[in-house]
mmCIF file of C-alpha atoms in Angstrom:
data_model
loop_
_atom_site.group_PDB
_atom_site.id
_atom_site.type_symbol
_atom_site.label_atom_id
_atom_site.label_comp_id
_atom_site.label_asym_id
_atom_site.label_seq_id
_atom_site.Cartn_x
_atom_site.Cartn_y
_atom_site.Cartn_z
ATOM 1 C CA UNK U 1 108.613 87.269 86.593
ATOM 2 C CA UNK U 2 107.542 86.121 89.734
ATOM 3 C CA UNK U 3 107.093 87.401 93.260
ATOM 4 C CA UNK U 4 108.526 85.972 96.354
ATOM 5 C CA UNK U 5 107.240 86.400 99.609
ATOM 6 C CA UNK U 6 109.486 86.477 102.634
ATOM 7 C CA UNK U 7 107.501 85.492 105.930
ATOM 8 C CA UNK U 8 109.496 87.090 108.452
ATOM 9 C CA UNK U 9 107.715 85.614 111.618
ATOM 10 C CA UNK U 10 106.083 87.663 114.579
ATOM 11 C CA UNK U 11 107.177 91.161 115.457
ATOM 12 C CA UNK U 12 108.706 90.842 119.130
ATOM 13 C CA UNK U 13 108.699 94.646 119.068
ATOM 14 C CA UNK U 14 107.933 97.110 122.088
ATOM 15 C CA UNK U 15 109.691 99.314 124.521
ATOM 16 C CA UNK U 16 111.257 96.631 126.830
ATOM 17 C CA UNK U 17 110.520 98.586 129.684
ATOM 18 C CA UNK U 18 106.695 98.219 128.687
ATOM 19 C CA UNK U 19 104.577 95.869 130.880
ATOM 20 C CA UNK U 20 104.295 92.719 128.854
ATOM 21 C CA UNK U 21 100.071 92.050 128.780
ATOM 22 C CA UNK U 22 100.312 88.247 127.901
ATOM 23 C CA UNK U 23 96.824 88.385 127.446
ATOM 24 C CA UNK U 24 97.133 89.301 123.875
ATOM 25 C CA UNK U 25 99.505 87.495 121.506
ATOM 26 C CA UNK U 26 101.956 89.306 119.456
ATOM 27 C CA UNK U 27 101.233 90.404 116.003
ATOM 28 C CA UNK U 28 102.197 87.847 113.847
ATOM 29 C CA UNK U 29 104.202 89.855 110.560
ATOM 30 C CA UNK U 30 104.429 88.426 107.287
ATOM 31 C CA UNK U 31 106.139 90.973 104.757
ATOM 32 C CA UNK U 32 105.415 90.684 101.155
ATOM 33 C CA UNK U 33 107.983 91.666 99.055
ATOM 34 C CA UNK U 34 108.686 91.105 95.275
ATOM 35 C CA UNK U 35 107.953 93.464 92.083
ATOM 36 C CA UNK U 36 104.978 93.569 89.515
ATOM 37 C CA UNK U 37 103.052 90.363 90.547
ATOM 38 C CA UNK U 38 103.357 91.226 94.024
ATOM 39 C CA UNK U 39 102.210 94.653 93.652
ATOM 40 C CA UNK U 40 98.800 93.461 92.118
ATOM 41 C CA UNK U 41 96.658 94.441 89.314
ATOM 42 C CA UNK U 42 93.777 93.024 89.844
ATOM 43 C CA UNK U 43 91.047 94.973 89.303
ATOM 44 C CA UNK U 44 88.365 95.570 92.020
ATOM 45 C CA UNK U 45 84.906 95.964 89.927
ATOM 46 C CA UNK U 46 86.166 92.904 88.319
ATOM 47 C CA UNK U 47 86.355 91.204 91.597
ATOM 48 C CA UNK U 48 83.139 93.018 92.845
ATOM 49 C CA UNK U 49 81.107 91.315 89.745
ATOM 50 C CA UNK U 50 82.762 87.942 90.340
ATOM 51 C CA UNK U 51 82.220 88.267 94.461
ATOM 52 C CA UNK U 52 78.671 89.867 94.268
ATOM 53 C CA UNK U 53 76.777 88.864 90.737
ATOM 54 C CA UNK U 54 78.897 85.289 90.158
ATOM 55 C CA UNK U 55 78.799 84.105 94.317
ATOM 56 C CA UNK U 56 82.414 83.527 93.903
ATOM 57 C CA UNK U 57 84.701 84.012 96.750
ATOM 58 C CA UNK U 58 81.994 84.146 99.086
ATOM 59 C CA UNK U 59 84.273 84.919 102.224
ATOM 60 C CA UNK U 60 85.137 88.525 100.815
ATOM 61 C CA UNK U 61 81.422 89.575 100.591
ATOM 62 C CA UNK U 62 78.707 90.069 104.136
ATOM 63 C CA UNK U 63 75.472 89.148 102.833
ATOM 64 C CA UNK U 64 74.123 90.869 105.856
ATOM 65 C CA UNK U 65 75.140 94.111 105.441
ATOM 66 C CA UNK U 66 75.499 93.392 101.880
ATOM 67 C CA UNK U 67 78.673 94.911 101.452
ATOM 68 C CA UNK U 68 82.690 93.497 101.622
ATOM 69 C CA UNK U 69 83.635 91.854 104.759
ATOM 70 C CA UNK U 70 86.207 93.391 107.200
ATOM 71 C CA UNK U 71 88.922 90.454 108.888
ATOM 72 C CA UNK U 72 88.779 91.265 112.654
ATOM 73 C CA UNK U 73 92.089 89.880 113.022
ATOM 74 C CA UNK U 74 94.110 90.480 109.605
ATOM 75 C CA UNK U 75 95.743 93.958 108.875
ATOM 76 C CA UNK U 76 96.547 95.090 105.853
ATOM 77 C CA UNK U 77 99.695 97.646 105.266
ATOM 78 C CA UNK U 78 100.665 98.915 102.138
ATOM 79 C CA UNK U 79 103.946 100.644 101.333
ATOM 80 C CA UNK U 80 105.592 101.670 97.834
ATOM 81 C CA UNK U 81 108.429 103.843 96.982
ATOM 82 C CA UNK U 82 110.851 103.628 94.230
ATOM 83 C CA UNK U 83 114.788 103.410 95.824
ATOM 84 C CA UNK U 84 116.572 103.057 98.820
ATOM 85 C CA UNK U 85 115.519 104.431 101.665
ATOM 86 C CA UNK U 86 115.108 108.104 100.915
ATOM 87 C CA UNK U 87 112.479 106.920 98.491
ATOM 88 C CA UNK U 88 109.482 109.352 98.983
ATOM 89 C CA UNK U 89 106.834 106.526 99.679
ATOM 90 C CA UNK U 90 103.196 106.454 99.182
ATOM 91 C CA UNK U 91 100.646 104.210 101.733
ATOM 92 C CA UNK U 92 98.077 102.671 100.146
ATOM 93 C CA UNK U 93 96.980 100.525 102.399
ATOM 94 C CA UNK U 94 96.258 100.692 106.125
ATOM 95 C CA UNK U 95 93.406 98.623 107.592
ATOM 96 C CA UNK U 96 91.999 95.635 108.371
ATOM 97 C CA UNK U 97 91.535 93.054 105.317
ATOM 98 C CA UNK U 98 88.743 94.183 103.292
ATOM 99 C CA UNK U 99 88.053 93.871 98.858
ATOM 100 C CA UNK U 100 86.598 97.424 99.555
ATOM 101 C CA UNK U 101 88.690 100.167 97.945
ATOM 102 C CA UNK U 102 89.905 102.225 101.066
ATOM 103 C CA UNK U 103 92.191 105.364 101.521
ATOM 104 C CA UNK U 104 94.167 105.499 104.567
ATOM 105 C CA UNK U 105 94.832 108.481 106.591
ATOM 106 C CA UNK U 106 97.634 110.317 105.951
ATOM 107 C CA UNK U 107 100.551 109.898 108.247
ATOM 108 C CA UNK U 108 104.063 112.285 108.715
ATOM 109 C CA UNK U 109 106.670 112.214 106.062
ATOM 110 C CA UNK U 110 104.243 109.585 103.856
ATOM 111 C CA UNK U 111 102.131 110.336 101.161
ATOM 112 C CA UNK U 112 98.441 108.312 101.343
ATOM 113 C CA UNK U 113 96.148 107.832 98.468
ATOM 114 C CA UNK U 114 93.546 104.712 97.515
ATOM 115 C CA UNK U 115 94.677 101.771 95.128
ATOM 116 C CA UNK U 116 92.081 100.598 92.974
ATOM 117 C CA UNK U 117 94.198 97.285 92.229
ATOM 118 C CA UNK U 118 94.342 93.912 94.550
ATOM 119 C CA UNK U 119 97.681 91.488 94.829
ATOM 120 C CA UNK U 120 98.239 88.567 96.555
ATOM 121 C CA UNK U 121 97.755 90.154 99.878
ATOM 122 C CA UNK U 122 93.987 89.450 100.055
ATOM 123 C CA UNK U 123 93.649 86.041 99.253
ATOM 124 C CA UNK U 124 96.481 85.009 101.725
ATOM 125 C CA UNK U 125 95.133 87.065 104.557
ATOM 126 C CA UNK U 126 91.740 85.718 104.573
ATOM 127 C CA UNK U 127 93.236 82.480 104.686
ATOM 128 C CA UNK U 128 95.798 83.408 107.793
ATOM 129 C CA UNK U 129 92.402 84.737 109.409
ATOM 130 C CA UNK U 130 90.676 81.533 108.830
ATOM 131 C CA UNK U 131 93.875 80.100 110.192
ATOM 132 C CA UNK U 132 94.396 81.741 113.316
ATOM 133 C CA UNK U 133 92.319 84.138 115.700
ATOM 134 C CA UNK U 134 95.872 86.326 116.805
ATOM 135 C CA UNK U 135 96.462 89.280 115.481
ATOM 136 C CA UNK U 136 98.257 89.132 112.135
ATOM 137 C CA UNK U 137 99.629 91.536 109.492
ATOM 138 C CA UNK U 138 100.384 91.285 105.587
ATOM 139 C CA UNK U 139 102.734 93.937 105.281
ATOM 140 C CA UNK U 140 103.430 94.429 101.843
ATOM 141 C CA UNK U 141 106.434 96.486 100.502
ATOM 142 C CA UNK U 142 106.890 96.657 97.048
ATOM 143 C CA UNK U 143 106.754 98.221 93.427
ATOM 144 C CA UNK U 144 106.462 96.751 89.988
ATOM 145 C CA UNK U 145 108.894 96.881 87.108
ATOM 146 C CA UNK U 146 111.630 95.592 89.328
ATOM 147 C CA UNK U 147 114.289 92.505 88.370
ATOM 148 C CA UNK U 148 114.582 90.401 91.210
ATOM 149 C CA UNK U 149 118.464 89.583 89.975
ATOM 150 C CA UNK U 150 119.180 93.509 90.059
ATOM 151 C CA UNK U 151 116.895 95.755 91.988
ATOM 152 C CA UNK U 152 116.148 93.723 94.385
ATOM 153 C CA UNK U 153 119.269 91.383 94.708
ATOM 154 C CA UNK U 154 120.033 90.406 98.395
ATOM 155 C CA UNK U 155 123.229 90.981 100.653
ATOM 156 C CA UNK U 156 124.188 88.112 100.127
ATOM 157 C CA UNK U 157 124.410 87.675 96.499
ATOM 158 C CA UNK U 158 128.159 88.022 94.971
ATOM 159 C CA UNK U 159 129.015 88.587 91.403
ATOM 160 C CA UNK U 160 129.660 85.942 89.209
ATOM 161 C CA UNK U 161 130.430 85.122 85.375
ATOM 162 C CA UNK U 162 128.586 84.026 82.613
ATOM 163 C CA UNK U 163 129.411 83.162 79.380
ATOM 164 C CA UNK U 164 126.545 84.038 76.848
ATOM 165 C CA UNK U 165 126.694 81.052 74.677
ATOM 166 C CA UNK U 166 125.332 82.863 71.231
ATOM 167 C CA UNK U 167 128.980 84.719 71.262
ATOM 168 C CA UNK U 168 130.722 83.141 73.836
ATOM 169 C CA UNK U 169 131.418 86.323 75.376
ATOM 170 C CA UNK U 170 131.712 85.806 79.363
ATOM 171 C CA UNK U 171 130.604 88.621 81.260
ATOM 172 C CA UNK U 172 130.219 89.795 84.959
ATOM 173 C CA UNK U 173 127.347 90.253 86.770
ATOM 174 C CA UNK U 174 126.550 92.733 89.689
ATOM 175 C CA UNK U 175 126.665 91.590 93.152
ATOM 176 C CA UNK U 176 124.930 93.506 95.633
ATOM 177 C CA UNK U 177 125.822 96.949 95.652
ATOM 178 C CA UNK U 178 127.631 96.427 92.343
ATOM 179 C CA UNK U 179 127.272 98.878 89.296
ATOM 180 C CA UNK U 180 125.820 98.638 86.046
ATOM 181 C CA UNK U 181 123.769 95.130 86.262
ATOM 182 C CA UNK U 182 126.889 93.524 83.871
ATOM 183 C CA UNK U 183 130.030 94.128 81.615
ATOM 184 C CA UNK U 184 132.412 91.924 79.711
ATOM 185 C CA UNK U 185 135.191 90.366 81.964
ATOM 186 C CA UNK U 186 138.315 91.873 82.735
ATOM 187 C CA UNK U 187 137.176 95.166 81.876
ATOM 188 C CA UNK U 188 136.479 98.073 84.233
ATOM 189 C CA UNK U 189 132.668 98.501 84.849
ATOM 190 C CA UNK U 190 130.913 101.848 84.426
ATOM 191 C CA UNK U 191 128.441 102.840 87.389
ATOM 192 C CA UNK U 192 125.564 103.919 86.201
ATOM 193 C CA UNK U 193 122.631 105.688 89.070
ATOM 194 C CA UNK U 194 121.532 102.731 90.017
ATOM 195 C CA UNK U 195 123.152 99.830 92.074
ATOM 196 C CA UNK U 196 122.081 96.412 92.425
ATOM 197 C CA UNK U 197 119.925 95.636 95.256
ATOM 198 C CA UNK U 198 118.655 99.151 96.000
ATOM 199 C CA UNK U 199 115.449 98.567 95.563
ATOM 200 C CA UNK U 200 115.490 95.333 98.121
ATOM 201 C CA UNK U 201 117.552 97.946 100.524
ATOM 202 C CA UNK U 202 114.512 100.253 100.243
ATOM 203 C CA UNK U 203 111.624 97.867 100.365
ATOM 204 C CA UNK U 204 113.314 95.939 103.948
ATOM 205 C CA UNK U 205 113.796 99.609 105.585
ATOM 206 C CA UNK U 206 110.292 100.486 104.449
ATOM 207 C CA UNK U 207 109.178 97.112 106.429
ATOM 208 C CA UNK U 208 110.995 97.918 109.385
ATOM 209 C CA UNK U 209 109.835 101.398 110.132
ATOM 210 C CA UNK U 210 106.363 100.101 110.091
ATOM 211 C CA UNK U 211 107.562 97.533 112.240
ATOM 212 C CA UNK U 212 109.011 100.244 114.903
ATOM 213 C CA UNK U 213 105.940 102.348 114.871
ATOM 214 C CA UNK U 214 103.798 98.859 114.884
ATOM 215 C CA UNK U 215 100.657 100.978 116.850
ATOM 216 C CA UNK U 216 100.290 103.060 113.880
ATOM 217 C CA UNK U 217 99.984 100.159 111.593
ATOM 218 C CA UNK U 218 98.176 97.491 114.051
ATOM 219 C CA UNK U 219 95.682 99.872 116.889
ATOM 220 C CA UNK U 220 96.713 98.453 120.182
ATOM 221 C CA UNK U 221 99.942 96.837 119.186
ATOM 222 C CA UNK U 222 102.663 96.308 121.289
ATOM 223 C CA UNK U 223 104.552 93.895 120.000
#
């Protein structure tokens, strides 16, 4: 399985009554959304032997402190829940880009505990920082173990048959909202807990309330 990453564009967010200070940009938002591969499992002391004892990735490590670097720019925001959006969720990450293994402070209504895994997230937002001097977020919101064609199947997505050539039996598969994932054609489907796309439903709303409390997520922030 693979992940896919949706880049949403900048956050325009903000109470419109706010003064707009056009002397700094908006945060530019890129949400990171997928299942197992997107979550990440790489593991840090692996990186920390390849960064500090191999000289690999030499932008992750500050040979003048002689410990990880921080971005100035890039934020890091870390989100996972299992569901819709009554998920309890757990934050995992919530500061600026760093390889160091960090716990955030806890914040209402969400659990907070360290991760001692990397994803994707850290290559790609030491490359936006080397891109760009604005302020930028990776906001990731995601959990492994997840079917892209079920859990996380989009609005959009309709049902649609297929006929499994080894029997040549043609069943129907879920569109979004639809329950179980598939049943033969023509007969009534069973719902089972579980509906398709309820885990994409989850993961967006997870995005967007760190989107409308964007301060708590990016210090300063206003839009």
């Amino acid at each position: 399985m693979n992940p896919f990453l949706l880049v949403l564009g900048a956050a325009a967010l903000g109470s419109a009554a706010a003064a707009k200070d056009t002397s700094t940009p908006p945060v530019q938002v890129f949400i990171m959304m997928g299942q197992s591969n997107m979550l990440g499992e790489g593991r840090k002391d692996t990186l920390q032997t390849a960064v500090t004892t191999k000289g690999m990735y030499p932008y992750l490590w500050d040979k003048a402190t002689g410990n990880w670097s921080h971005s100035e720019n890039v934020r890091s925001v870390f989100l996972m829940a299992s569901g819709g959006a009554d998920a309890s969720t757990t934050l995992f990450n919530n500061e600026f880009m760093t390889g160091a293994e960090t716990t955030p402070a806890a914040l209402p209504g969400i659990k907070s505990t360290n991760k001692d895994s990397i994803g994707p997230e850290l290559g790609i937002g030491f490359a936006l920082g080397n891109y760009t001097t604005d302020p930028v977020m990776c906001l990731k919101s995601c959990i492994g173990g997840r079917s892209l064609g079920w859990d996380l199947l989009p609005p959009t997505q309709k049902s649609f048959d297929y006929t499994d050539p080894a029997s040549g039996v043609v069943y129907t598969y879920a569109g979004y909202h639809q329950s179980p994932n598939k049943w033969k054609k023509g007969t009534t489907p069973k719902p089972m807990g579980w509906e398709a796309g309820i885990q994409y439903d989850g993961d967006v709303f997870r995005a967007a309330q760190v989107l409308q409390n964007l301060s708590t997520y990016y210090p300063g922030a206003t839009e």
